[in-house]
mmCIF file of C-alpha atoms in Angstrom:
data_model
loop_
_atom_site.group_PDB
_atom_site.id
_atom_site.type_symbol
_atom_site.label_atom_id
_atom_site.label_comp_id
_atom_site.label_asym_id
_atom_site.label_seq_id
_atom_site.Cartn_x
_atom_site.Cartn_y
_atom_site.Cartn_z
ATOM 1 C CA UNK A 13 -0.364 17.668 -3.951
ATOM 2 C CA UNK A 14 -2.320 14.831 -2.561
ATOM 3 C CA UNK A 15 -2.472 14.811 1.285
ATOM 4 C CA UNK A 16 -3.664 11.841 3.213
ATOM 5 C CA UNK A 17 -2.979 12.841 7.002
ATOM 6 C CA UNK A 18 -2.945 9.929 9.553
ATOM 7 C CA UNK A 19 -3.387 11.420 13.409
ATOM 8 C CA UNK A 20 -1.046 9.627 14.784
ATOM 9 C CA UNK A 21 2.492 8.764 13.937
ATOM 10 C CA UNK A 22 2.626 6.474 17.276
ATOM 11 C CA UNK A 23 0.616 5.537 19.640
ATOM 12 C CA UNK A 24 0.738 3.023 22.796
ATOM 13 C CA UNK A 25 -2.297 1.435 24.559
ATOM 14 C CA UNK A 26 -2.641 -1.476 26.825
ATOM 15 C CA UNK A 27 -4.858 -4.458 26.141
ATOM 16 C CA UNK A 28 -8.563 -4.063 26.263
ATOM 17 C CA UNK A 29 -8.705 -0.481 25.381
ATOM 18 C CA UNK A 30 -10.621 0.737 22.741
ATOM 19 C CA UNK A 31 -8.603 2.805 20.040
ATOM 20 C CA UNK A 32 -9.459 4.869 16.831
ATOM 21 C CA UNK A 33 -6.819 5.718 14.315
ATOM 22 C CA UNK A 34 -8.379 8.631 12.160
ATOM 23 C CA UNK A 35 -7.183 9.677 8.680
ATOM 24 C CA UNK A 36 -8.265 12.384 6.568
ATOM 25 C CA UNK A 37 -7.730 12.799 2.854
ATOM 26 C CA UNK A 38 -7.926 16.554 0.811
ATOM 27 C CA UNK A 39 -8.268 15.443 -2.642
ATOM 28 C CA UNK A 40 -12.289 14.675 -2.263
ATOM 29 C CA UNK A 41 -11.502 10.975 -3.682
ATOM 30 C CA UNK A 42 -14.221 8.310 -3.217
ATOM 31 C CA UNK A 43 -11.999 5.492 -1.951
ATOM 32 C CA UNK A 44 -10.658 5.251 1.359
ATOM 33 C CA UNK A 45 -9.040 1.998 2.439
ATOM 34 C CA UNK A 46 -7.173 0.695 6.049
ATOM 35 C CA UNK A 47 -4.209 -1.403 5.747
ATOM 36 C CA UNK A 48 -1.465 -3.201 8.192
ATOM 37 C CA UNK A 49 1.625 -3.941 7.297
ATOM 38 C CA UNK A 50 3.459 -6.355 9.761
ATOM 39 C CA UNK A 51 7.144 -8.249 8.719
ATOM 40 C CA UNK A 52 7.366 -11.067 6.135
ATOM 41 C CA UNK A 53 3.397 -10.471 5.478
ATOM 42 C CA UNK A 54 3.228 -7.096 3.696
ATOM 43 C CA UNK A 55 0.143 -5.154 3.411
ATOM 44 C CA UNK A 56 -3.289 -6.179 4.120
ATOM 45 C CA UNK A 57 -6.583 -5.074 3.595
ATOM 46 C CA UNK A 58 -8.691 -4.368 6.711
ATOM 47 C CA UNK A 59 -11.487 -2.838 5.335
ATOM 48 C CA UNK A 60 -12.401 0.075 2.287
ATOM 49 C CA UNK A 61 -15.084 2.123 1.774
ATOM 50 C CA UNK A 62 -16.359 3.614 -1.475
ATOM 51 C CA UNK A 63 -18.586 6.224 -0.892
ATOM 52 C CA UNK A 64 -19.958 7.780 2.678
ATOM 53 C CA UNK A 65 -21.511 5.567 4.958
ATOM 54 C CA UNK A 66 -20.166 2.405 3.112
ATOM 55 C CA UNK A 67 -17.730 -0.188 3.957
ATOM 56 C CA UNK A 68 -16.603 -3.192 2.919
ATOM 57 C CA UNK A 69 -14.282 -6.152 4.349
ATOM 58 C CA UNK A 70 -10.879 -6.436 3.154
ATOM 59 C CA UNK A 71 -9.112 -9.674 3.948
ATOM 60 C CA UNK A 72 -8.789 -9.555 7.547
ATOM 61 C CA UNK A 73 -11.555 -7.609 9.317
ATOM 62 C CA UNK A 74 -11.719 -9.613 12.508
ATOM 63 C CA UNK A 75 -10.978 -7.487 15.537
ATOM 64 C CA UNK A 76 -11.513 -4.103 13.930
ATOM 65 C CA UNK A 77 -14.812 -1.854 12.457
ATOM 66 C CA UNK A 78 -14.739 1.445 10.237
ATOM 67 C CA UNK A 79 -16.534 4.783 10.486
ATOM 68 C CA UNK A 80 -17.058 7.297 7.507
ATOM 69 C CA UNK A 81 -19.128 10.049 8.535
ATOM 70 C CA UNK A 82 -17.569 12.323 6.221
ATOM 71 C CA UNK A 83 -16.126 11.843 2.795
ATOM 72 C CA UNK A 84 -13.095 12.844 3.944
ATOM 73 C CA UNK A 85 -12.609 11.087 7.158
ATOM 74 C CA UNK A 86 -11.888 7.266 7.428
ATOM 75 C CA UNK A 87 -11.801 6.112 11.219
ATOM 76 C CA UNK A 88 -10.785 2.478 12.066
ATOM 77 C CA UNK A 89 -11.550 1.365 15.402
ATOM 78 C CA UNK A 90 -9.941 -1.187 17.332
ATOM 79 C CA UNK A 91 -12.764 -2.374 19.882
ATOM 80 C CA UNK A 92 -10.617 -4.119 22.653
ATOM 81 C CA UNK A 93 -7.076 -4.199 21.498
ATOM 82 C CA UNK A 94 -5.147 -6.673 21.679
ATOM 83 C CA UNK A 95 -1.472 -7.491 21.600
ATOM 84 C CA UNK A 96 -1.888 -9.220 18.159
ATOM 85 C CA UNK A 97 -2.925 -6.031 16.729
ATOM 86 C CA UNK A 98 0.532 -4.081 17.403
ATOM 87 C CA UNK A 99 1.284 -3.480 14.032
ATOM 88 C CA UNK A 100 2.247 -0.600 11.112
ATOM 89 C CA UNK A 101 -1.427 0.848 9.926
ATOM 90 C CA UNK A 102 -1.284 2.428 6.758
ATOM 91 C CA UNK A 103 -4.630 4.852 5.528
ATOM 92 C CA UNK A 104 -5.043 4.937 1.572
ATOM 93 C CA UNK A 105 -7.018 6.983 -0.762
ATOM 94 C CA UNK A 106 -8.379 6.875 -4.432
ATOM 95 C CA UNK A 107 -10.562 8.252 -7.054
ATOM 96 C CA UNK A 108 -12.731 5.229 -7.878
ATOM 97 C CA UNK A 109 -11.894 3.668 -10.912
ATOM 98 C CA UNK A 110 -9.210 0.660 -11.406
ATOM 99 C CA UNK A 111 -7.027 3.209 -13.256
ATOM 100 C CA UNK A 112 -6.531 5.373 -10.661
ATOM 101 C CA UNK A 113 -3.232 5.388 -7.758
ATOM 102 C CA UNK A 114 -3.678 5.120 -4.580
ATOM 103 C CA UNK A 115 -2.400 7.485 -1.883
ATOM 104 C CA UNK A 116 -0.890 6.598 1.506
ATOM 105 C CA UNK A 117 -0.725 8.179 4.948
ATOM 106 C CA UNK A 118 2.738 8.515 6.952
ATOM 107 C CA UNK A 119 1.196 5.599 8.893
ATOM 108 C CA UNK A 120 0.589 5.342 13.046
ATOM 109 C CA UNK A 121 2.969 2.677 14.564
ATOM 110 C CA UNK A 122 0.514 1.172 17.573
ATOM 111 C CA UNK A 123 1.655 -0.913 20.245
ATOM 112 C CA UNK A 124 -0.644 -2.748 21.871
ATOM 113 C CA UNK A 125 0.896 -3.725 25.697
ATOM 114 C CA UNK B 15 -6.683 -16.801 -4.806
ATOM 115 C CA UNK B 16 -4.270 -13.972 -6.078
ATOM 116 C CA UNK B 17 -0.315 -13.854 -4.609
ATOM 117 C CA UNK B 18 2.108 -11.894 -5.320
ATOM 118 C CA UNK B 19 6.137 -12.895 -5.110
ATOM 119 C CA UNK B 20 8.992 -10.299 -4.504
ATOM 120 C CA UNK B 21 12.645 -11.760 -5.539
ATOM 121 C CA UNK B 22 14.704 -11.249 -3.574
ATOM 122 C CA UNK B 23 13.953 -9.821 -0.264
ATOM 123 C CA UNK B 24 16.722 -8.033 -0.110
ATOM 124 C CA UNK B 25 19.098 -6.508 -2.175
ATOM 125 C CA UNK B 26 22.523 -4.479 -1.383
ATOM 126 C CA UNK B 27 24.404 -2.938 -4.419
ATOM 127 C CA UNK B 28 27.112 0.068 -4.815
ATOM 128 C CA UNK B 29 26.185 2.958 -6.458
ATOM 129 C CA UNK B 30 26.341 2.998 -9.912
ATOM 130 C CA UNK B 31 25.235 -0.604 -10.289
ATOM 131 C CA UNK B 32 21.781 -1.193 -12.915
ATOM 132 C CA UNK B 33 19.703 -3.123 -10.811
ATOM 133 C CA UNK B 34 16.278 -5.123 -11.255
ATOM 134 C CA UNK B 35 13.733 -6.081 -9.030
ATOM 135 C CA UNK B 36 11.766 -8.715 -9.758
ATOM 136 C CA UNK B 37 7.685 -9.152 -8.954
ATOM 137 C CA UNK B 38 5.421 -11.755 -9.746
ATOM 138 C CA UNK B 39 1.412 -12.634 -9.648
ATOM 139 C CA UNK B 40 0.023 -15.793 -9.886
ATOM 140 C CA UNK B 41 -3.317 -14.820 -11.818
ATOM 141 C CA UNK B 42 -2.636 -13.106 -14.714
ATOM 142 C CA UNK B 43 -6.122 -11.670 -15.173
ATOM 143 C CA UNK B 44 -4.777 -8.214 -13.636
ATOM 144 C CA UNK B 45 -6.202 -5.016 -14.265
ATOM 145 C CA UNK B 46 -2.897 -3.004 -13.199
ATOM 146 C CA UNK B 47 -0.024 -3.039 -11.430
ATOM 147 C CA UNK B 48 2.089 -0.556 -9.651
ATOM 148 C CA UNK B 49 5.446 0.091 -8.165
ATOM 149 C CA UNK B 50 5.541 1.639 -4.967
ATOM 150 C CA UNK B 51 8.266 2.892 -2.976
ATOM 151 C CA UNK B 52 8.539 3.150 1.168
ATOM 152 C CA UNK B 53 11.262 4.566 3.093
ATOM 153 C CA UNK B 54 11.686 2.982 6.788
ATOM 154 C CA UNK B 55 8.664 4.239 9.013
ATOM 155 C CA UNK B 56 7.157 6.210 6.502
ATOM 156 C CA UNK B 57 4.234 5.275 3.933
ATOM 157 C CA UNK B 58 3.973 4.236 0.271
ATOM 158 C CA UNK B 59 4.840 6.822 -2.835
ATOM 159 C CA UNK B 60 3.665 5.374 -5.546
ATOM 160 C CA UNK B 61 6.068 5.279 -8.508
ATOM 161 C CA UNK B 62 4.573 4.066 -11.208
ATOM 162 C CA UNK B 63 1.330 2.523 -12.830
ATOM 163 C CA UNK B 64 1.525 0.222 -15.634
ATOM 164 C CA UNK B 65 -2.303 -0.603 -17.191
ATOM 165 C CA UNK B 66 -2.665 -4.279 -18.619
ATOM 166 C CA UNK B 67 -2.767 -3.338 -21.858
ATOM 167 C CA UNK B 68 0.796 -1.537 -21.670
ATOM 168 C CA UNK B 69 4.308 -3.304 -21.698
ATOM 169 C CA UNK B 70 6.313 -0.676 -19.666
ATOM 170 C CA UNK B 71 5.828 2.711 -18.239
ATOM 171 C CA UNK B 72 9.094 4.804 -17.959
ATOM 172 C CA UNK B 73 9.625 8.047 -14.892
ATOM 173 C CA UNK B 74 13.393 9.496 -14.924
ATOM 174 C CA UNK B 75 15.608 6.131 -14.006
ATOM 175 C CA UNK B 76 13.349 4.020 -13.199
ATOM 176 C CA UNK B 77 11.327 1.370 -15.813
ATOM 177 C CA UNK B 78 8.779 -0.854 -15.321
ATOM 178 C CA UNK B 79 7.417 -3.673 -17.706
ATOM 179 C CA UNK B 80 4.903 -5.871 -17.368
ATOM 180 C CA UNK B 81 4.394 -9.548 -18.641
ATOM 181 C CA UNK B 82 0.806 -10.216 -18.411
ATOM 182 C CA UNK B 83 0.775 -13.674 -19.873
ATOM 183 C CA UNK B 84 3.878 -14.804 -17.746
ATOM 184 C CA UNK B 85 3.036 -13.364 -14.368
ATOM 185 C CA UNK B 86 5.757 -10.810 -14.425
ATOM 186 C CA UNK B 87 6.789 -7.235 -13.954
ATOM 187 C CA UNK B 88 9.879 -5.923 -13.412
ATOM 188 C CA UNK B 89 11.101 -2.602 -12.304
ATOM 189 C CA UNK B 90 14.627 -1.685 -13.460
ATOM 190 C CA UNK B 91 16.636 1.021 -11.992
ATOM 191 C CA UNK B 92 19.332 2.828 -13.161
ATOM 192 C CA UNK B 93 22.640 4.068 -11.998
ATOM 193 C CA UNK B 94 21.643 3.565 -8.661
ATOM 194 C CA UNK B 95 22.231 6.230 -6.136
ATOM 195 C CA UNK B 96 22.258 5.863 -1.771
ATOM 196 C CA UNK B 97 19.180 8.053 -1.943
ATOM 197 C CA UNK B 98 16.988 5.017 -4.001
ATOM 198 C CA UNK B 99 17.298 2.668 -0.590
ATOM 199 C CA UNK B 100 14.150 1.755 0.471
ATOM 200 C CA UNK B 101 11.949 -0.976 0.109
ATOM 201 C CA UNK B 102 10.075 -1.527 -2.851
ATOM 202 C CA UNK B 103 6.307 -2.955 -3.005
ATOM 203 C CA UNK B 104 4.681 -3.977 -6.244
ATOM 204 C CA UNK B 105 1.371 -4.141 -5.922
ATOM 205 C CA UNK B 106 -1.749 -5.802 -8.102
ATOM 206 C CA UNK B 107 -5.289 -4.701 -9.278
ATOM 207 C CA UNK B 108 -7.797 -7.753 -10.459
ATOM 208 C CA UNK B 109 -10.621 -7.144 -12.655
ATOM 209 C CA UNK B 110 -13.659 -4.868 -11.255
ATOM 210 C CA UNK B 111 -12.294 -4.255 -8.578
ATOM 211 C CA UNK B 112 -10.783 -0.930 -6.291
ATOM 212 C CA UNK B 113 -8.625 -2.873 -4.492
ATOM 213 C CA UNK B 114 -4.692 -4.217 -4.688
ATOM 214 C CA UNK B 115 -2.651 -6.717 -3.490
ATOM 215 C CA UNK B 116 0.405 -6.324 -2.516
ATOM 216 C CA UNK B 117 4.065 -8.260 -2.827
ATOM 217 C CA UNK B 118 5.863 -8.533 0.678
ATOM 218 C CA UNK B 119 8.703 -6.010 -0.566
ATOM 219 C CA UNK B 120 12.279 -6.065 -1.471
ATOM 220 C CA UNK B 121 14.851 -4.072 0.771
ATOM 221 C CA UNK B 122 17.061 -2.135 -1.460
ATOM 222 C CA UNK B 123 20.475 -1.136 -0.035
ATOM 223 C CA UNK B 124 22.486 1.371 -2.132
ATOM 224 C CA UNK B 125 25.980 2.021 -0.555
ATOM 225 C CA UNK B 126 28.510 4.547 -1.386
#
């Protein structure tokens, strides 16, 4: 079975801070992709990356950067959070190829006070 | 720009009841597009992946066709049981591309 493990199920910080969510997938897939999910707006892409050391920007990137060290570890990092970033974050990982499912994390509920 | 529609937000049915949920996509030039299920605080299972070439995919009660030309897919479910609520996500893949985009979900109640 496909395990994508978030670190977190919640977490609480206060305004300013800096915060990394970590996530860690076993099935040595290529794709690794950072999502929030907030009501009445779904999911949205933060940012992906396709192969070690590379990134892209999803649709809403502003506020947040990505490490990937490690194939199997996808950090997203919250520089100074801010109360408009409490939110559901959801960790995703895929084989590349359009064909192929993605997998989801448990998710980390973070409240930012 | 791609969107994607979920009708209707939320649903409540008895068990037993056939149900459909209904998802739609603006841009029809889709590569994929999969059904996705999420239980309250928890993260997406994916149930099924229909390719754009294929009009349904099928996986125990559940079926899902697609409508490329119309913007459609629908995921039907059968005999519904209290263990299918959750809210369901359909999600999109475009052309050349890794990434999806996702419908805002439709909150399935199934009561005894």
């Amino acid at each position: 079975d496909v395990k994508v493990t978030q670190s977190s199920r919640y977490l609480v910080k206060r305004t300013g801070e800096k915060v990394f969510l970590e996530c860690v997938q076993d099935m040595d897939h290529e794709n690794m992709f950072w999502y929030r999910q907030d009501p009445g707006l779904g999911l949205r892409l933060i940012y992906f990356s396709y192969d070690v050391k590379m990134k892209e920007k999803g649709d809403i990137p502003e506020g947040y950067s990505v490490s990937r060290e490690k194939k199997e570890r996808f950090s997203l990092i919250l520089e100074s959070a801010s109360t408009n970033q409490t939110s559901m974050y959801l960790c995703a990982s895929s084989f590349q190829g359009a064909k192929n499912i993605q997998y989801f994390g448990a998710g980390t509920r973070l409240s930012v006070l | 720009k791609q969107e994607v529609t979920q009708i209707p937000a939320a649903l409540s049915v008895p068990e037993g009841e056939n149900l459909v949920l209904n998802c739609s996509f603006t841009d029809s030039a889709i590569y994929n597009l999969q059904w996705f299920r999420q239980d309250p605080g928890k993260g997406l299972t994916s149930l099924l992946l229909i390719q754009s070439s294929q009009r349904e995919q099928t996986s125990g009660r559940l079926n899902a066709s697609l409508d490329k030309s119309s913007g459609r897919s629908t995921l039907y479910i059968a005999a519904s049981q209290p263990g299918d609520s959750a809210t369901y996500l359909c999600a999109v893949r475009t052309r050349d591309t890794d990434k999806l985009i996702f419908g805002t979900g439709t909150r399935l109640q199934v009561f005894p």
